[in-house]
Tab-separated table of C-alpha atoms in Angstrom:
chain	number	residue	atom	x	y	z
Q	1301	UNK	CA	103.814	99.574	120.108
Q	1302	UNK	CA	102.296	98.291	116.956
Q	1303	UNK	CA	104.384	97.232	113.807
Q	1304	UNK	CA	104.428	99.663	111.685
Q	1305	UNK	CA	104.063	98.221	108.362
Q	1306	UNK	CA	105.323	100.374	105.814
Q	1307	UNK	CA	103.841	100.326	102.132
Q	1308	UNK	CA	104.490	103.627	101.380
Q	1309	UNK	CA	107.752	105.142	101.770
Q	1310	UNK	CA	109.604	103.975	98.522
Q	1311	UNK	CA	106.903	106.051	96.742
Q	1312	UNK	CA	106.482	108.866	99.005
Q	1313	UNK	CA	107.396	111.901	96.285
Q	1314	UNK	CA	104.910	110.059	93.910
Q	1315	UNK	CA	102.262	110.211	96.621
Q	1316	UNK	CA	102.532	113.911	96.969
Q	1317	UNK	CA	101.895	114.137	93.465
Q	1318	UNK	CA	99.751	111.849	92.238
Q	1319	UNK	CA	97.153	111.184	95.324
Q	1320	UNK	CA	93.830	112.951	94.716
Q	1321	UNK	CA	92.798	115.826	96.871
Q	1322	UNK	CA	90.022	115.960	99.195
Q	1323	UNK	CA	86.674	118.129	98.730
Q	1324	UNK	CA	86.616	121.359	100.413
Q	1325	UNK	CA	82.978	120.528	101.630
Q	1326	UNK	CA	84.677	117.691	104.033
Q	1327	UNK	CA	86.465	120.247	105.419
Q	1328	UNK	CA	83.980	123.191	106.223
Q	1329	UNK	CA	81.514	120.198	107.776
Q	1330	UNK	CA	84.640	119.222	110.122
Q	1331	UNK	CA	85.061	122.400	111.436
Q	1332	UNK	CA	81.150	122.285	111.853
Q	1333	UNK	CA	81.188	118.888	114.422
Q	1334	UNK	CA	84.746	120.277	116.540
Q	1335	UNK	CA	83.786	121.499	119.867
Q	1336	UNK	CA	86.715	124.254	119.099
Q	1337	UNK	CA	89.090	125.228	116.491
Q	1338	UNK	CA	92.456	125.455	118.570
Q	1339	UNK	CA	94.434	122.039	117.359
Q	1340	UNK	CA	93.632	119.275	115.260
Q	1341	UNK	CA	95.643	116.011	114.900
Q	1342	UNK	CA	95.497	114.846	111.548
Q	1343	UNK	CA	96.847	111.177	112.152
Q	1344	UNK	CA	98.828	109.179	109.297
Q	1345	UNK	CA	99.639	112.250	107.101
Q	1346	UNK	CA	100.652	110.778	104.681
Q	1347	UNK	CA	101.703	113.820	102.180
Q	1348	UNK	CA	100.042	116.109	103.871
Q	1349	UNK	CA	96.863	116.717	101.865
Q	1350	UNK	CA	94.034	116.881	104.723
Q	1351	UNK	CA	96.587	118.338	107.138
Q	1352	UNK	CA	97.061	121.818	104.837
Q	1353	UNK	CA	93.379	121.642	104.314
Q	1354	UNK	CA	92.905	121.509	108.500
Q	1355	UNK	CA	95.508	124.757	108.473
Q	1356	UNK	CA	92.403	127.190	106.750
Q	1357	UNK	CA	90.661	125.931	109.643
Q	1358	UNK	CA	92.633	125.166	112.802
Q	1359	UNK	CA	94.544	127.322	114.726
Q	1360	UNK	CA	97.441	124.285	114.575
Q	1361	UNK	CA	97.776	121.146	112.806
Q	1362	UNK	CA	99.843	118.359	114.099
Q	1363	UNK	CA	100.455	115.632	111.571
Q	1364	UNK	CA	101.998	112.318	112.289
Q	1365	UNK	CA	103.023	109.463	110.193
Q	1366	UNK	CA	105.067	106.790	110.696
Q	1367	UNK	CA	107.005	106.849	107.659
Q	1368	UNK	CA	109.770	109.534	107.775
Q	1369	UNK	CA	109.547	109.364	104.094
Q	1370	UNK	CA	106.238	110.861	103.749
Q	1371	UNK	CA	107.077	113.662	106.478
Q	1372	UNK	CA	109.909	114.557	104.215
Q	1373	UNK	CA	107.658	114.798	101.372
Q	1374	UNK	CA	104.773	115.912	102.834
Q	1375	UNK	CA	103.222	119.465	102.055
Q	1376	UNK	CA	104.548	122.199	103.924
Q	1377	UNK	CA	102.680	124.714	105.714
Q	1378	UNK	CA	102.920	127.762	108.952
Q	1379	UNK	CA	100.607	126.425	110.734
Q	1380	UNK	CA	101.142	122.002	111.017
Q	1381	UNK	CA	104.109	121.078	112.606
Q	1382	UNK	CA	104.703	117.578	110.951
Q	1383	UNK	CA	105.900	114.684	113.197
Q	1384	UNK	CA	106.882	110.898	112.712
Q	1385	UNK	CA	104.767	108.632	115.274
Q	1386	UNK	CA	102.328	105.921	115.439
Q	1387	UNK	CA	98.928	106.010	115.349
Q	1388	UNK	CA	98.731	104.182	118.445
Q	1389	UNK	CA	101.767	106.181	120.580
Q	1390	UNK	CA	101.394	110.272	118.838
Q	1391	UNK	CA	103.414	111.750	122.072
Q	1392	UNK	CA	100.615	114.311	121.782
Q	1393	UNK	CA	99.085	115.456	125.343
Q	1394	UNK	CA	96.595	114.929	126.840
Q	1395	UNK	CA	93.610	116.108	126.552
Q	1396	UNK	CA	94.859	119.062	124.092
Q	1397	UNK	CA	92.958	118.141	120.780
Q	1398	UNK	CA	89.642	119.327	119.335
Q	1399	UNK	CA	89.325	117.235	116.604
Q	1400	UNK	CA	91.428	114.127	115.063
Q	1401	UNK	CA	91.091	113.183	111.370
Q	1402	UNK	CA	92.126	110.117	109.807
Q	1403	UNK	CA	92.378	110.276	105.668
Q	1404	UNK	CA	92.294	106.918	103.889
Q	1405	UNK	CA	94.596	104.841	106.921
Q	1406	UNK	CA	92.495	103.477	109.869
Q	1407	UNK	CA	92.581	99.955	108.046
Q	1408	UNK	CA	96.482	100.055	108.826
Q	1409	UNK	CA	95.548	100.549	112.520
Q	1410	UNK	CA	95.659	98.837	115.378
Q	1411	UNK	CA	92.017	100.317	116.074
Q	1412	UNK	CA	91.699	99.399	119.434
Q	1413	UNK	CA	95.066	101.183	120.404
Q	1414	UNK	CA	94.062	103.673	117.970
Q	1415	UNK	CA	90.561	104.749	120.097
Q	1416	UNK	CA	92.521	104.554	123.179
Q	1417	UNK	CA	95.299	107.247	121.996
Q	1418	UNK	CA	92.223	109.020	120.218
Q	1419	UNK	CA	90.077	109.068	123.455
Q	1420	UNK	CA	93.726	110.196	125.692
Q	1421	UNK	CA	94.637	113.442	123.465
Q	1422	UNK	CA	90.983	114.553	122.701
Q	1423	UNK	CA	89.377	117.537	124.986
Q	1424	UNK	CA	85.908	116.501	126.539
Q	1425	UNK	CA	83.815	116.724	123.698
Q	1426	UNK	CA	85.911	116.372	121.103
Q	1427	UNK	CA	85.356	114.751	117.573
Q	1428	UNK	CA	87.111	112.033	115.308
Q	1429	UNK	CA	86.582	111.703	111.748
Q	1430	UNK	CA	88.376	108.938	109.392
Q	1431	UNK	CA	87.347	108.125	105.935
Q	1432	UNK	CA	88.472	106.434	102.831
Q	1433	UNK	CA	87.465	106.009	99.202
Q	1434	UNK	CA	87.666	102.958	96.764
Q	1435	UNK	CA	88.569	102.594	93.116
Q	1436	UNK	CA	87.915	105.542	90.873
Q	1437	UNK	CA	85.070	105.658	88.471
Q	1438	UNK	CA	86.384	107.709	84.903
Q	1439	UNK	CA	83.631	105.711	82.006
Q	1440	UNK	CA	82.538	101.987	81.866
Q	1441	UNK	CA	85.214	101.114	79.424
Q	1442	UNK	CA	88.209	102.758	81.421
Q	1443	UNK	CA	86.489	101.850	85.206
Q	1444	UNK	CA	86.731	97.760	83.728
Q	1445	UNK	CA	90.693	97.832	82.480
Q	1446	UNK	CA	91.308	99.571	86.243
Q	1447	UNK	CA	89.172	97.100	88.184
Q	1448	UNK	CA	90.954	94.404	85.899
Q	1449	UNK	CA	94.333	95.913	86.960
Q	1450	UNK	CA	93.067	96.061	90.144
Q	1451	UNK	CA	91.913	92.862	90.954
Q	1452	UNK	CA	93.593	90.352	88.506
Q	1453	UNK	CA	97.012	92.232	87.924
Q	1454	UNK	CA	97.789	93.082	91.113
Q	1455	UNK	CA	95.455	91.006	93.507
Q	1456	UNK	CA	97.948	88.704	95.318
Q	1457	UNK	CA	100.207	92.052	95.958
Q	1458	UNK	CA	97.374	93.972	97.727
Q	1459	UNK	CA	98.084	94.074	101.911
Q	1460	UNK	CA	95.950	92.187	103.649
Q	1461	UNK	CA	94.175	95.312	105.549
Q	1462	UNK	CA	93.319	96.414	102.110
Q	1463	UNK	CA	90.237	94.668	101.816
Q	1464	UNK	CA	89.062	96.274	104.765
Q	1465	UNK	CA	88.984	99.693	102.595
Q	1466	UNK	CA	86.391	97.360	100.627
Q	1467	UNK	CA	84.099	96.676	104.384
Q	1468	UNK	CA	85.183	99.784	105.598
Q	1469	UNK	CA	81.493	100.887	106.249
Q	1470	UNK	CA	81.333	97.547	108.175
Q	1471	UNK	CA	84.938	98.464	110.494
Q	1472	UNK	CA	84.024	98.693	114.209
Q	1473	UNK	CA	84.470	102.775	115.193
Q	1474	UNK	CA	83.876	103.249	119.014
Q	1475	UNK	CA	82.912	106.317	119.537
Q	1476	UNK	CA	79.198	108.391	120.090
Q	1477	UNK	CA	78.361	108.517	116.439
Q	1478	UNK	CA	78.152	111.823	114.008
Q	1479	UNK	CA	75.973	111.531	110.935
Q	1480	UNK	CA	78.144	112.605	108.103
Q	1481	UNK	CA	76.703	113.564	104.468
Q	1482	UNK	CA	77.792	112.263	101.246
Q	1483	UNK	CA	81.142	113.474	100.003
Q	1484	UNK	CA	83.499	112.836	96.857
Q	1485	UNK	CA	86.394	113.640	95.185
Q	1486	UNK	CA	86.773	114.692	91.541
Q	1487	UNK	CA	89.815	115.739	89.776
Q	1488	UNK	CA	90.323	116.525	86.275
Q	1489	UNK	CA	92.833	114.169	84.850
Q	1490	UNK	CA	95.124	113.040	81.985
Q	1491	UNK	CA	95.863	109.123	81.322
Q	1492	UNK	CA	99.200	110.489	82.640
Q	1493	UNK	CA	98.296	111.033	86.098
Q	1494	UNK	CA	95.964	108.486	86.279
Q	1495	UNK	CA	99.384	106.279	85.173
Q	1496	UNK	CA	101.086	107.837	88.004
Q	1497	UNK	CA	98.555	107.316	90.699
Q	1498	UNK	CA	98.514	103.597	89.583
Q	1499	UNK	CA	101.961	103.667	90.104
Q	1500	UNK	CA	101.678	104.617	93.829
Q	1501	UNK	CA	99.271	101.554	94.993
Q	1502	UNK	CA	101.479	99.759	97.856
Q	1503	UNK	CA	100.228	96.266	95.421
Q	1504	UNK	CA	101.887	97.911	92.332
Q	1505	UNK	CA	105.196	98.170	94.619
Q	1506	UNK	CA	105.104	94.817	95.953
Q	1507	UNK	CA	104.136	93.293	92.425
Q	1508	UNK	CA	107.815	95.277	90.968
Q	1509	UNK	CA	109.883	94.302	94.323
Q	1510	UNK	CA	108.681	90.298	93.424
Q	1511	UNK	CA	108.433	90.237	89.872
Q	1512	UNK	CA	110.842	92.757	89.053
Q	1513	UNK	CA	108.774	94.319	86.538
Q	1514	UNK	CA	106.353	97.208	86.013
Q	1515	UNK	CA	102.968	95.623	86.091
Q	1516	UNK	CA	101.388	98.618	84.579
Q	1517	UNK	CA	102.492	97.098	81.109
Q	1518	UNK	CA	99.901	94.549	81.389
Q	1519	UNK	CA	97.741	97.757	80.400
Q	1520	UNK	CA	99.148	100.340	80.150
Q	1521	UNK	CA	98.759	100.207	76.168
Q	1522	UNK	CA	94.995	99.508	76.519
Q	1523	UNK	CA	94.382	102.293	78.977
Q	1524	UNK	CA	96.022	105.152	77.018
Q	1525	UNK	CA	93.994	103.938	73.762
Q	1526	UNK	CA	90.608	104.076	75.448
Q	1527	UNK	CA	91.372	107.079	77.536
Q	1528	UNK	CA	93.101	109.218	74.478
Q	1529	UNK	CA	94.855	112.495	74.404
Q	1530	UNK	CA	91.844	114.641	76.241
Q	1531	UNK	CA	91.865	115.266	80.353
Q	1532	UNK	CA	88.743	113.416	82.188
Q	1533	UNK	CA	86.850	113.723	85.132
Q	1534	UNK	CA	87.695	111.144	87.744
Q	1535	UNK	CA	85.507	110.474	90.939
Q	1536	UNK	CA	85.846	108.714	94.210
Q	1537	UNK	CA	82.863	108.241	96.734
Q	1538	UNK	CA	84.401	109.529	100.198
Q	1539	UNK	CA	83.006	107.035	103.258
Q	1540	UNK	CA	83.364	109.025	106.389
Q	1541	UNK	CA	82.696	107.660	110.086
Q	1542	UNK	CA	82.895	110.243	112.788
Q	1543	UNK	CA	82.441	110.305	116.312
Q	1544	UNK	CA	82.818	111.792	119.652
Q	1545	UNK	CA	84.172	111.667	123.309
């Protein structure tokens, strides 16, 4: 089985809360490439977010993650039955799935174990779908104290399977390709949440467990004067690569 390396659970509670959602649209074109609507695996959970969204669509959901931490925390709902696995090892059955998603997590992967489970639980015909999204864009000013953050705060704390987020429309994806559209997520935000989101990077973790500091005070003073009191629109570019069996 793969190593499960976990950047994630300390701050699983923040996750829920702070992690943008995803666009509706995503979902309703989803439903639009599954050869049925029966069950859909939505694989590294996470909190939950495009598992619930699944639920308006699928008959079932079932939601793994490795991390018992972010099952705990993740979003409740009738229809997904949350479970802690693997990417690579779901215990799901054969055969039994219509369509898998993955939400901002192949690049933790083993991908090659990953298409093999993938191409074992998927009915003939079914469809995979995995995407992920980059830094946030809010205005020029704020976008260059993030990216700053980003890169010169925190960059010897980032995983190294982050920079495949970066080349993630380069990442290898072995199945039949789907055309997808464009996609994005916007949320209306204070400096607040944006704080809080910071906060849940796995680099802003690893840069308190070493330094034993928050590194957010390198600019967090900064980022509240330029932002200011008001709530602002935020906006990630979704890249989605889908597929079928």
């Amino acid at each position: 089985m793969n190593q499960f390396k976990d950047h994630f659970s300390k701050q699983a509670a923040d996750y829920a809360t702070f992690r943008p959602r995803y666009p509706k649209e995503l979902f309703r074109w989803l439903r639009s490439i599954a050869p049925a609507r029966e069950l859909a695996w939505d694989c590294a959970t996470g909190s939950g977010q495009a598992a619930v969204e699944l639920a308006q669509i699928f008959e079932g959901v079932i939601a793994t993650d490795a991390s018992e931490e972010q099952i705990a925390n993740a979003e409740r709902h009738p229809r997904v039955e949350y479970r802690v696995a693997t990417a690579e090892q779901s215990g799901l059955q054969a055969r039994s799935v219509d369509l898998v998603t993955v939400a901002q997590a192949l690049h933790w992967f083993d991908r090659e174990k990953f298409e093999t489970e993938t191409r074992r639980v998927l009915k003939p015909g079914g469809s995979v779908a995995a995407w992920a999204y980059k830094l946030a864009t809010v205005s020029p000013a704020i976008d260059a104290i993030v990216n700053r953050y980003y890169s010169e705060v925190l960059g010897p704390y980032w995983p190294a399977e982050r920079v495949l987020v970066e080349k993630f429309e380069e990442l290898p994806f072995g199945f039949e390709q789907i055309s997808a559209p464009s996609f994005g997520m916007t949320a209306e935000w204070s400096v607040a949440h944006l704080l809080g989101y910071l906060r849940t990077w796995s680099a802003t973790q690893r840069f308190m467990a070493a330094e034993n500091r928050d590194p957010l005070e390198d600019v967090e003073e900064e980022l509240r004067r330029t932002w200011g009191e008001e709530s602002r629109r935020v906006v990630w570019p979704l890249t989605v690569k889908a597929g079928r069996v």
